[in-house]
Structures are given as C-alpha cells and as structure tokens.
Tab-separated table of C-alpha atoms in Angstrom:
chain	number	residue	atom	x	y	z
A	1	UNK	CA	-40.190	12.677	-37.121
A	2	UNK	CA	-41.545	15.073	-34.537
A	3	UNK	CA	-44.569	13.042	-33.460
A	4	UNK	CA	-43.559	12.979	-29.805
A	5	UNK	CA	-40.975	10.216	-30.127
A	6	UNK	CA	-37.772	10.426	-28.108
A	7	UNK	CA	-34.234	10.506	-29.423
A	8	UNK	CA	-33.898	6.914	-28.160
A	9	UNK	CA	-36.949	5.955	-30.235
A	10	UNK	CA	-35.305	7.395	-33.347
A	11	UNK	CA	-32.018	5.635	-32.571
A	12	UNK	CA	-33.920	2.368	-32.138
A	13	UNK	CA	-35.512	2.775	-35.548
A	14	UNK	CA	-32.119	3.377	-37.151
A	15	UNK	CA	-30.676	0.317	-35.403
A	16	UNK	CA	-33.594	-1.787	-36.625
A	17	UNK	CA	-33.075	-0.587	-40.189
A	18	UNK	CA	-29.328	-1.259	-39.988
A	19	UNK	CA	-29.937	-4.830	-38.809
A	20	UNK	CA	-32.421	-5.865	-41.488
A	21	UNK	CA	-31.280	-8.849	-43.596
A	22	UNK	CA	-31.387	-6.561	-46.633
A	23	UNK	CA	-31.105	-2.801	-46.438
A	24	UNK	CA	-34.125	-0.945	-47.831
A	25	UNK	CA	-33.596	0.977	-51.053
A	26	UNK	CA	-35.183	4.054	-49.513
A	27	UNK	CA	-36.641	5.183	-46.212
A	28	UNK	CA	-39.175	8.016	-46.344
A	29	UNK	CA	-38.653	10.481	-43.516
A	30	UNK	CA	-41.243	13.156	-42.834
A	31	UNK	CA	-41.119	16.149	-40.504
A	32	UNK	CA	-44.439	16.686	-38.723
A	33	UNK	CA	-46.226	19.882	-39.693
A	34	UNK	CA	-48.705	20.568	-36.920
A	35	UNK	CA	-52.220	21.460	-38.020
A	36	UNK	CA	-54.686	23.006	-35.583
A	37	UNK	CA	-57.512	20.688	-34.598
A	38	UNK	CA	-55.569	17.453	-35.184
A	39	UNK	CA	-54.456	15.062	-32.410
A	40	UNK	CA	-50.770	16.001	-32.749
A	41	UNK	CA	-51.332	19.765	-32.901
A	42	UNK	CA	-50.302	20.189	-29.267
A	43	UNK	CA	-47.108	18.131	-29.313
A	44	UNK	CA	-43.802	19.826	-28.602
A	45	UNK	CA	-42.218	21.064	-31.808
A	46	UNK	CA	-39.018	19.282	-32.771
A	47	UNK	CA	-35.947	21.492	-33.026
A	48	UNK	CA	-34.971	21.697	-36.725
A	49	UNK	CA	-31.338	20.896	-35.863
A	50	UNK	CA	-32.486	17.748	-34.056
A	51	UNK	CA	-34.273	16.733	-37.263
A	52	UNK	CA	-31.064	17.280	-39.240
A	53	UNK	CA	-29.123	15.168	-36.708
A	54	UNK	CA	-31.681	12.402	-37.133
A	55	UNK	CA	-31.342	12.186	-40.895
A	56	UNK	CA	-27.588	12.859	-41.103
C-alpha cells in the first residue's frame, strides 16, 4: 500500500479478494517505505490514517 495506487484500486483489490471461490488464509499487506534512489522514492506519501482505513 502506498505505491501510487488510488483508493479505488485498493477497493477493487478487496472486492476481488472477497469474491474468490475460497477466501485466502492470509493476505500480506505492506506499507511502502520510500528509499532514496529507488523508482518509488518520489511518490506521494500515503497518509497513515488512509493506510489504517485500508486494512480495517
């Protein structure tokens, strides 16, 4: 989460997971930590509360 995706993108992922024939036992969710010199270093930082809303 935080790799430049939109809220709609995250909602779409959750809808896809909810509609799988069998629910996954776990879904790893990572919060992007930007590192200088990497391709995603310049992306807009995700608001921490938005991250909490995503995983709640």
